[in-house]
Amino acid sequence: MRIYLRLPLASILALLNLFCYSNVESIAGVNKYLFASATFPTLIVAVGEAPFNNGFFNWLFDIIFPERCSGSWIDFSAEGFNNALKERVYGQPLIGLSNAVQQHWSNNQPAKALLLSMHGPPGTGKNYVSGILIRHLFIKDSKSKFYHLFSGTVHFPHKNQVQTYKDQIQAWVRGNVSICPKSVFVFDEVDKMPATLLDALKPFVDSYQHIDRVDYRRAIFIFLSNSGSDMISRYMLAQKKLGKDRSEVYSKLDDKLPLYLYDESNGPLRKSDLLKHHLVSRFIPFLPLERLHVTECIKDYLKLHYPDWLYGPDFIERVLNKLVFVPEREKFFSSTGCKRVADKVQLQMSIDEMSDKDKRRRRNEL
Ligand SMILES: *[C@@H]1O[C@H](CO)[C@@H](O)[C@H](O)[C@H]1NC(C)=O
């Protein structure tokens, strides 16, 4: 639970507990000793969080303060979001993303719903960035009732049931936006969805004031997909050889990516009405990651999981050598971005451990 929600409650409990030491006999009709023994453990959890699994406290808190569709539960600070991106995302310029969200979220009557389409090779951070965005939109993060995640392979696996899926999506979006206009719908693995499925969203991202009295214009839709990655990678490689920097490449892709998706790609967007009718508010390319970005991911992983471990500089080098870098000759970009980092760190650690044991054994034999 967020600290600023926890603290006020803890302070109230603490004050009431303090009363127990005064001359009063009862608090809110309850004997003061009984009151103190009942509220003190809750106070400890509220302040410390550590002594108990805070699941209980969250549950209690949810009952006392249920999530509502209002400003205290739904918010966005472009500054906070930008700082999080700067600290935790490597090599992705993402110019204009926070502005787009900020403008949309603060506008009471936007012209249409915001539709962000994120494209890029695996492991470049699409899911990661969308997760950071959700954390900055909803106090309850991904547990918010107003956040909905659909995955192409999990929710819509069968090509022959497109019509059923379409009806389902429409019912869900309609139902949820009626409850809260500031709902967010993320569609992951869009490239693995049946081609025409996305057309189900067309009425909701178009500029109608309302449909059957439901106004969809304040909602946010986010697509995550790998389509276009081949083009992004090719373009990035060519520009890198010319010595162009990443933000320059990013800005150029702003125009190139939609044209490519529309003309040449085989992805579902090409056939979708959303693209034909220019309903995507923004295409967000994710660029292939270079050695120095992957290095940062490895460091982050180590810091998170082995905070006290002092590794030598060659450890990171050895992990990097376990990853595949393309193209064959120049080896500029990690073929899996930062995706395989955890596996490779683990692998390298067990290799090191084995060779350490081996050395020790040989030393003992000598
Ligand atoms: C809201 O969306 C979820 C899927 O995330 C769905 O299960 C639920 O039925 C929807 N709610 C309404 C009221 O339609």
Short mmCIF file of C-alpha atoms and ligand atoms in Angstrom, two decimals:
data_model
loop_
_atom_site.label_atom_id
_atom_site.label_comp_id
_atom_site.label_asym_id
_atom_site.label_seq_id
_atom_site.Cartn_x
_atom_site.Cartn_y
_atom_site.Cartn_z
CA MET A 1 0.00 0.00 0.00
CA ARG A 2 1.18 3.49 -0.72
CA ILE A 3 2.91 5.13 2.21
CA TYR A 4 0.79 8.27 2.12
CA LEU A 5 -2.37 6.23 2.48
CA ARG A 6 -0.92 4.18 5.27
CA LEU A 7 0.45 7.02 7.36
CA PRO A 8 -2.75 9.00 8.03
CA LEU A 9 -4.47 5.85 9.20
CA ALA A 10 -1.50 4.93 11.38
CA SER A 11 -1.52 8.42 12.92
CA ILE A 12 -5.19 8.20 13.80
CA LEU A 13 -4.66 4.82 15.41
CA ALA A 14 -1.60 6.09 17.25
CA LEU A 15 -3.51 9.08 18.63
CA LEU A 16 -6.36 6.86 19.80
CA ASN A 17 -3.84 4.51 21.38
CA LEU A 18 -2.26 7.43 23.21
CA PHE A 19 -5.67 8.24 24.66
CA CYS A 20 -5.60 4.83 26.29
CA TYR A 21 -2.85 6.08 28.59
CA SER A 22 -4.95 9.02 29.77
CA ASN A 23 -7.77 9.03 32.30
CA VAL A 24 -10.55 8.05 29.92
CA GLU A 25 -12.34 4.81 30.64
CA SER A 26 -13.55 3.99 27.19
CA ILE A 27 -12.98 5.00 23.57
CA ALA A 28 -15.93 5.01 21.21
CA GLY A 29 -17.80 2.98 23.76
CA VAL A 30 -15.11 0.30 24.00
CA ASN A 31 -13.17 -0.33 27.20
CA LYS A 32 -9.77 1.31 26.76
CA TYR A 33 -7.74 -1.84 27.47
CA LEU A 34 -9.75 -3.82 25.00
CA PHE A 35 -9.46 -0.98 22.52
CA ALA A 36 -5.71 -0.78 22.89
CA SER A 37 -5.16 -4.49 22.52
CA ALA A 38 -7.36 -4.58 19.44
CA THR A 39 -5.87 -1.63 17.62
CA PHE A 40 -2.21 -1.88 18.60
CA PRO A 41 -1.32 -4.77 16.25
CA THR A 42 -3.02 -2.93 13.40
CA LEU A 43 -0.96 0.13 14.25
CA ILE A 44 2.25 -1.89 14.08
CA VAL A 45 1.33 -3.23 10.67
CA ALA A 46 0.34 0.23 9.48
CA VAL A 47 3.64 1.75 10.53
CA GLY A 48 6.02 -1.06 9.91
CA GLU A 49 4.40 -3.21 7.25
CA ALA A 50 7.21 -5.69 7.91
CA PRO A 51 5.95 -7.73 10.92
CA PHE A 52 3.04 -9.24 9.04
CA ASN A 53 2.29 -9.96 5.48
CA ASN A 54 0.41 -6.76 4.72
CA GLY A 55 -2.27 -8.63 2.78
CA PHE A 56 -4.51 -8.45 5.80
CA PHE A 57 -4.04 -4.74 6.18
CA ASN A 58 -4.66 -4.12 2.51
CA TRP A 59 -7.82 -6.13 2.72
CA LEU A 60 -9.01 -4.13 5.72
CA PHE A 61 -8.04 -0.90 4.03
CA ASP A 62 -9.93 -1.86 0.85
CA ILE A 63 -13.05 -2.38 2.91
CA ILE A 64 -12.74 0.94 4.70
CA PHE A 65 -11.68 2.90 1.59
CA PRO A 66 -12.88 1.16 -1.58
CA GLU A 67 -11.29 2.36 -4.82
CA ARG A 68 -13.37 4.99 -6.53
CA CYS A 69 -13.32 6.52 -9.97
CA SER A 70 -12.00 9.86 -8.77
CA GLY A 71 -8.98 12.06 -8.51
CA SER A 72 -7.69 10.59 -5.28
CA TRP A 73 -7.38 7.17 -6.92
CA ILE A 74 -6.61 8.12 -10.49
CA ASP A 75 -3.91 10.62 -11.12
CA PHE A 76 -0.94 11.35 -13.33
CA SER A 77 2.23 13.26 -12.70
CA ALA A 78 4.24 13.70 -15.88
CA GLU A 79 7.24 14.59 -13.77
CA GLY A 80 7.07 11.43 -11.68
CA PHE A 81 6.55 9.32 -14.77
CA ASN A 82 9.45 10.94 -16.61
CA ASN A 83 11.73 10.45 -13.63
CA ALA A 84 10.79 6.78 -13.43
CA LEU A 85 11.52 6.40 -17.14
CA LYS A 86 14.84 8.14 -16.78
CA GLU A 87 15.87 5.96 -13.86
CA ARG A 88 14.66 2.61 -15.04
CA VAL A 89 14.34 2.48 -18.80
CA TYR A 90 17.47 2.37 -20.94
CA GLY A 91 17.94 3.52 -24.49
CA GLN A 92 14.34 4.46 -25.27
CA PRO A 93 13.85 8.17 -25.98
CA LEU A 94 10.00 7.91 -25.68
CA ILE A 95 9.74 11.58 -26.54
CA GLY A 96 6.27 13.02 -26.02
CA LEU A 97 4.77 9.98 -24.33
CA SER A 98 4.21 11.56 -20.93
CA ASN A 99 2.90 14.75 -22.53
CA ALA A 100 0.32 12.84 -24.51
CA VAL A 101 -0.90 11.05 -21.41
CA GLN A 102 -0.88 14.17 -19.27
CA GLN A 103 -2.88 16.16 -21.79
CA HIS A 104 -5.39 13.41 -22.20
CA TRP A 105 -5.87 12.68 -18.53
CA SER A 106 -6.25 16.31 -17.52
CA ASN A 107 -8.74 17.14 -20.27
CA ASN A 108 -12.41 16.76 -19.31
CA GLN A 109 -13.55 16.65 -22.92
CA PRO A 110 -10.85 15.21 -25.15
CA ALA A 111 -11.80 14.88 -28.81
CA LYS A 112 -11.35 11.12 -28.73
CA ALA A 113 -9.94 8.31 -26.61
CA LEU A 114 -6.15 8.08 -26.47
CA LEU A 115 -4.83 5.11 -28.44
CA LEU A 116 -1.13 4.45 -28.02
CA SER A 117 0.48 1.77 -30.15
CA MET A 118 3.86 0.57 -28.91
CA HIS A 119 6.08 -1.34 -31.32
CA GLY A 120 9.46 -2.92 -31.04
CA PRO A 121 11.59 -6.05 -30.79
CA PRO A 122 11.22 -8.32 -27.72
CA GLY A 123 12.95 -7.23 -24.56
CA THR A 124 13.11 -3.54 -25.44
CA GLY A 125 10.70 -2.52 -22.67
CA LYS A 126 7.18 -2.22 -24.06
CA ASN A 127 5.57 -4.15 -21.23
CA TYR A 128 7.89 -2.55 -18.75
CA VAL A 129 7.02 0.99 -19.82
CA SER A 130 3.32 0.26 -19.92
CA GLY A 131 3.65 -1.13 -16.38
CA ILE A 132 5.37 2.05 -15.21
CA LEU A 133 2.63 4.07 -16.84
CA ILE A 134 -0.10 2.11 -15.05
CA ARG A 135 1.69 2.65 -11.74
CA HIS A 136 1.62 6.38 -12.37
CA LEU A 137 -2.03 6.45 -13.43
CA PHE A 138 -3.61 4.43 -10.65
CA ILE A 139 -2.85 4.60 -6.95
CA LYS A 140 -3.61 0.89 -6.79
CA ASP A 141 -1.27 0.18 -9.67
CA SER A 142 -2.11 -2.92 -11.70
CA LYS A 143 -4.59 -4.00 -9.02
CA SER A 144 -6.86 -1.12 -9.95
CA LYS A 145 -10.39 -2.04 -10.99
CA PHE A 146 -10.06 0.45 -13.80
CA TYR A 147 -7.10 -1.21 -15.48
CA HIS A 148 -7.72 -4.11 -17.88
CA LEU A 149 -5.13 -6.29 -19.54
CA PHE A 150 -5.88 -8.54 -22.50
CA SER A 151 -3.31 -10.78 -24.05
CA GLY A 152 -3.55 -11.95 -27.66
CA THR A 153 -2.55 -15.52 -26.91
CA VAL A 154 -4.39 -15.90 -23.60
CA HIS A 155 -7.70 -14.21 -24.28
CA PHE A 156 -8.11 -14.59 -28.04
CA PRO A 157 -6.36 -17.76 -29.16
CA HIS A 158 -8.74 -19.12 -31.79
CA LYS A 159 -8.90 -17.59 -35.24
CA ASN A 160 -12.38 -18.98 -35.89
CA GLN A 161 -14.01 -17.27 -32.92
CA VAL A 162 -13.34 -13.69 -33.89
CA GLN A 163 -16.97 -12.66 -33.74
CA THR A 164 -17.39 -14.01 -30.19
CA TYR A 165 -14.24 -12.22 -29.08
CA LYS A 166 -15.40 -9.00 -30.70
CA ASP A 167 -18.70 -9.11 -28.84
CA GLN A 168 -16.86 -9.88 -25.64
CA ILE A 169 -14.41 -6.99 -26.01
CA GLN A 170 -17.22 -4.58 -26.78
CA ALA A 171 -19.26 -5.72 -23.79
CA TRP A 172 -16.26 -5.41 -21.48
CA VAL A 173 -15.23 -2.00 -22.70
CA ARG A 174 -18.80 -0.73 -22.58
CA GLY A 175 -19.38 -2.15 -19.09
CA ASN A 176 -16.15 -0.87 -17.65
CA VAL A 177 -16.20 2.60 -19.18
CA SER A 178 -19.80 3.05 -17.94
CA ILE A 179 -18.43 2.46 -14.45
CA CYS A 180 -15.37 4.67 -14.90
CA PRO A 181 -14.66 6.86 -17.94
CA LYS A 182 -10.96 6.98 -17.03
CA SER A 183 -10.41 3.29 -17.66
CA VAL A 184 -7.24 1.91 -19.23
CA PHE A 185 -7.23 -1.11 -21.56
CA VAL A 186 -3.93 -2.70 -22.50
CA PHE A 187 -3.81 -5.21 -25.37
CA ASP A 188 -0.63 -7.24 -25.27
CA GLU A 189 0.66 -9.35 -28.18
CA VAL A 190 -1.51 -7.52 -30.65
CA ASP A 191 0.46 -9.12 -33.48
CA LYS A 192 -0.82 -12.52 -32.39
CA MET A 193 -4.48 -11.50 -32.47
CA PRO A 194 -6.78 -12.38 -35.36
CA ALA A 195 -6.47 -9.58 -37.88
CA THR A 196 -9.91 -8.01 -37.68
CA LEU A 197 -10.40 -8.34 -33.94
CA LEU A 198 -9.16 -4.84 -33.21
CA ASP A 199 -11.93 -3.38 -35.33
CA ALA A 200 -14.20 -4.10 -32.38
CA LEU A 201 -12.57 -1.10 -30.72
CA LYS A 202 -13.26 1.30 -33.56
CA PRO A 203 -16.43 2.90 -32.13
CA PHE A 204 -14.69 3.48 -28.80
CA VAL A 205 -11.63 5.25 -30.16
CA ASP A 206 -13.49 7.34 -32.70
CA SER A 207 -14.63 10.87 -31.93
CA TYR A 208 -18.25 10.26 -30.99
CA GLN A 209 -19.44 12.31 -28.06
CA HIS A 210 -21.22 9.29 -26.71
CA ILE A 211 -22.69 5.99 -27.80
CA ASP A 212 -25.91 5.05 -26.02
CA ARG A 213 -25.07 7.73 -23.49
CA VAL A 214 -21.64 6.30 -22.67
CA ASP A 215 -18.74 8.64 -23.36
CA TYR A 216 -15.56 6.72 -24.26
CA ARG A 217 -13.36 9.70 -24.99
CA ARG A 218 -11.56 9.82 -21.66
CA ALA A 219 -10.36 6.22 -21.79
CA ILE A 220 -6.85 5.11 -22.75
CA PHE A 221 -6.14 2.13 -25.00
CA ILE A 222 -2.62 0.75 -25.32
CA PHE A 223 -1.45 -1.78 -27.93
CA LEU A 224 1.79 -3.69 -27.46
CA SER A 225 3.18 -5.56 -30.41
CA ASN A 226 6.26 -6.81 -32.19
CA SER A 227 4.99 -5.80 -35.59
CA GLY A 228 7.24 -3.30 -37.23
CA SER A 229 10.29 -4.50 -35.26
CA ASP A 230 12.07 -5.76 -38.37
CA MET A 231 11.73 -2.33 -39.94
CA ILE A 232 12.71 -0.53 -36.72
CA SER A 233 15.81 -2.72 -36.39
CA ARG A 234 16.83 -2.26 -40.01
CA TYR A 235 16.39 1.49 -39.84
CA MET A 236 18.21 1.77 -36.52
CA LEU A 237 21.15 -0.23 -37.90
CA ALA A 238 21.45 1.96 -40.98
CA GLN A 239 21.27 5.13 -38.88
CA LYS A 240 23.75 3.81 -36.33
CA LYS A 241 26.25 3.21 -39.14
CA LEU A 242 25.74 6.84 -40.12
CA GLY A 243 26.47 7.85 -36.53
CA LYS A 244 22.97 9.19 -35.81
CA ASP A 245 21.86 9.26 -32.19
CA ARG A 246 18.88 7.45 -30.83
CA SER A 247 16.53 10.36 -30.26
CA GLU A 248 17.05 11.44 -33.85
CA VAL A 249 16.17 7.94 -35.05
CA TYR A 250 13.16 7.95 -32.75
CA SER A 251 11.78 11.17 -34.20
CA LYS A 252 12.21 9.96 -37.78
CA LEU A 253 10.37 6.75 -36.97
CA ASP A 254 7.36 8.80 -35.97
CA ASP A 255 6.39 9.04 -39.65
CA LYS A 256 8.08 5.96 -41.00
CA LEU A 257 6.55 3.44 -38.64
CA PRO A 258 2.86 4.06 -39.43
CA LEU A 259 3.57 4.14 -43.16
CA TYR A 260 5.39 0.86 -42.90
CA LEU A 261 2.66 -0.77 -40.82
CA TYR A 262 0.09 0.38 -43.31
CA ASP A 263 1.91 -0.49 -46.53
CA GLU A 264 4.28 -3.33 -45.95
CA SER A 265 3.84 -5.18 -42.71
CA ASN A 266 1.76 -8.31 -42.37
CA GLY A 267 0.55 -7.47 -38.88
CA PRO A 268 -3.10 -7.18 -37.89
CA LEU A 269 -2.97 -3.39 -37.82
CA ARG A 270 -2.47 -3.25 -41.56
CA LYS A 271 -5.87 -4.76 -42.18
CA SER A 272 -7.51 -2.94 -39.32
CA ASP A 273 -9.87 -0.01 -39.66
CA LEU A 274 -8.06 1.72 -36.81
CA LEU A 275 -5.10 2.44 -39.05
CA LYS A 276 -7.11 3.21 -42.16
CA HIS A 277 -9.11 5.82 -40.29
CA HIS A 278 -6.11 7.28 -38.49
CA LEU A 279 -7.48 6.43 -35.08
CA VAL A 280 -4.14 5.62 -33.49
CA SER A 281 -3.18 8.73 -31.52
CA ARG A 282 0.50 7.90 -31.34
CA PHE A 283 2.91 5.24 -32.54
CA ILE A 284 5.70 4.62 -30.07
CA PRO A 285 8.75 2.83 -31.43
CA PHE A 286 11.07 0.90 -29.13
CA LEU A 287 14.62 0.75 -30.44
CA PRO A 288 16.95 -2.28 -30.28
CA LEU A 289 19.24 -2.13 -27.25
CA GLU A 290 23.00 -1.81 -27.34
CA ARG A 291 25.66 -3.25 -25.07
CA LEU A 292 25.66 -0.31 -22.69
CA HIS A 293 21.89 -0.49 -22.18
CA VAL A 294 21.98 -4.21 -21.49
CA THR A 295 24.84 -3.58 -19.05
CA GLU A 296 22.52 -1.28 -17.08
CA CYS A 297 19.82 -3.96 -17.06
CA ILE A 298 22.31 -6.49 -15.69
CA LYS A 299 23.40 -4.06 -12.98
CA ASP A 300 19.77 -3.37 -12.04
CA TYR A 301 19.04 -7.06 -11.84
CA LEU A 302 22.04 -7.66 -9.59
CA LYS A 303 21.20 -4.68 -7.41
CA LEU A 304 17.66 -5.94 -6.92
CA HIS A 305 18.37 -9.60 -6.31
CA TYR A 306 21.92 -9.63 -4.87
CA PRO A 307 22.29 -6.21 -3.24
CA ASP A 308 25.26 -7.21 -1.09
CA TRP A 309 27.21 -9.12 -3.68
CA LEU A 310 30.43 -7.54 -4.89
CA TYR A 311 30.93 -8.75 -8.42
CA GLY A 312 34.03 -8.10 -10.47
CA PRO A 313 33.82 -6.00 -13.64
CA ASP A 314 34.49 -9.10 -15.70
CA PHE A 315 31.32 -10.73 -14.41
CA ILE A 316 29.12 -8.36 -16.41
CA GLU A 317 31.34 -8.84 -19.42
CA ARG A 318 30.91 -12.60 -19.19
CA VAL A 319 27.12 -12.27 -18.92
CA LEU A 320 27.11 -9.99 -21.98
CA ASN A 321 29.08 -12.62 -23.86
CA LYS A 322 26.34 -15.12 -23.20
CA LEU A 323 23.82 -12.94 -25.06
CA VAL A 324 23.50 -12.83 -28.82
CA PHE A 325 24.35 -9.53 -30.47
CA VAL A 326 23.44 -8.74 -34.05
CA PRO A 327 24.31 -8.21 -36.84
CA GLU A 328 26.93 -10.94 -37.13
CA ARG A 329 29.72 -8.57 -37.99
CA GLU A 330 29.16 -5.37 -36.00
CA LYS A 331 27.32 -6.91 -33.03
CA PHE A 332 25.59 -3.63 -32.17
CA PHE A 333 22.26 -4.82 -30.77
CA SER A 334 21.14 -7.47 -28.31
CA SER A 335 18.80 -9.80 -30.18
CA THR A 336 16.66 -10.30 -27.06
CA GLY A 337 17.01 -6.80 -25.60
CA CYS A 338 17.08 -7.05 -21.82
CA LYS A 339 14.79 -10.05 -21.80
CA ARG A 340 17.22 -12.90 -21.16
CA VAL A 341 19.28 -10.98 -18.61
CA ALA A 342 17.95 -12.82 -15.52
CA ASP A 343 18.57 -16.27 -17.04
CA LYS A 344 22.04 -15.40 -18.19
CA VAL A 345 23.08 -13.91 -14.85
CA GLN A 346 21.89 -17.07 -13.09
CA LEU A 347 23.67 -19.24 -15.62
CA GLN A 348 26.93 -17.34 -15.26
CA MET A 349 26.69 -17.50 -11.47
CA SER A 350 26.32 -21.27 -11.45
CA ILE A 351 29.19 -21.64 -13.91
CA ASP A 352 31.39 -19.49 -11.65
CA GLU A 353 30.34 -21.46 -8.62
CA MET A 354 31.23 -24.73 -10.27
CA SER A 355 34.62 -23.55 -11.40
CA ASP A 356 35.30 -22.21 -7.88
CA LYS A 357 34.51 -25.61 -6.43
CA ASP A 358 36.66 -27.21 -9.05
CA LYS A 359 39.60 -24.96 -8.17
CA ARG A 360 39.19 -25.68 -4.48
CA ARG A 361 39.08 -29.38 -5.10
CA ARG A 362 42.19 -29.33 -7.20
CA ARG A 363 43.98 -27.24 -4.59
CA ASN A 364 43.06 -29.82 -1.94
CA GLU A 365 44.32 -32.64 -4.12
CA LEU A 366 47.71 -31.00 -4.58
C1 LIG B 1 -14.63 -5.24 -17.16
O1 LIG B 1 -13.58 -5.95 -17.80
C2 LIG B 1 -13.32 -7.25 -17.29
C3 LIG B 1 -12.13 -7.79 -18.03
O2 LIG B 1 -10.97 -7.11 -17.63
C4 LIG B 1 -14.52 -8.12 -17.46
O3 LIG B 1 -14.27 -9.39 -16.91
C5 LIG B 1 -15.71 -7.48 -16.75
O4 LIG B 1 -16.85 -8.25 -16.98
C6 LIG B 1 -15.90 -6.06 -17.25
N1 LIG B 1 -16.94 -5.40 -16.47
C7 LIG B 1 -18.10 -5.05 -16.96
C8 LIG B 1 -19.03 -4.38 -16.01
O5 LIG B 1 -18.39 -5.23 -18.11
#
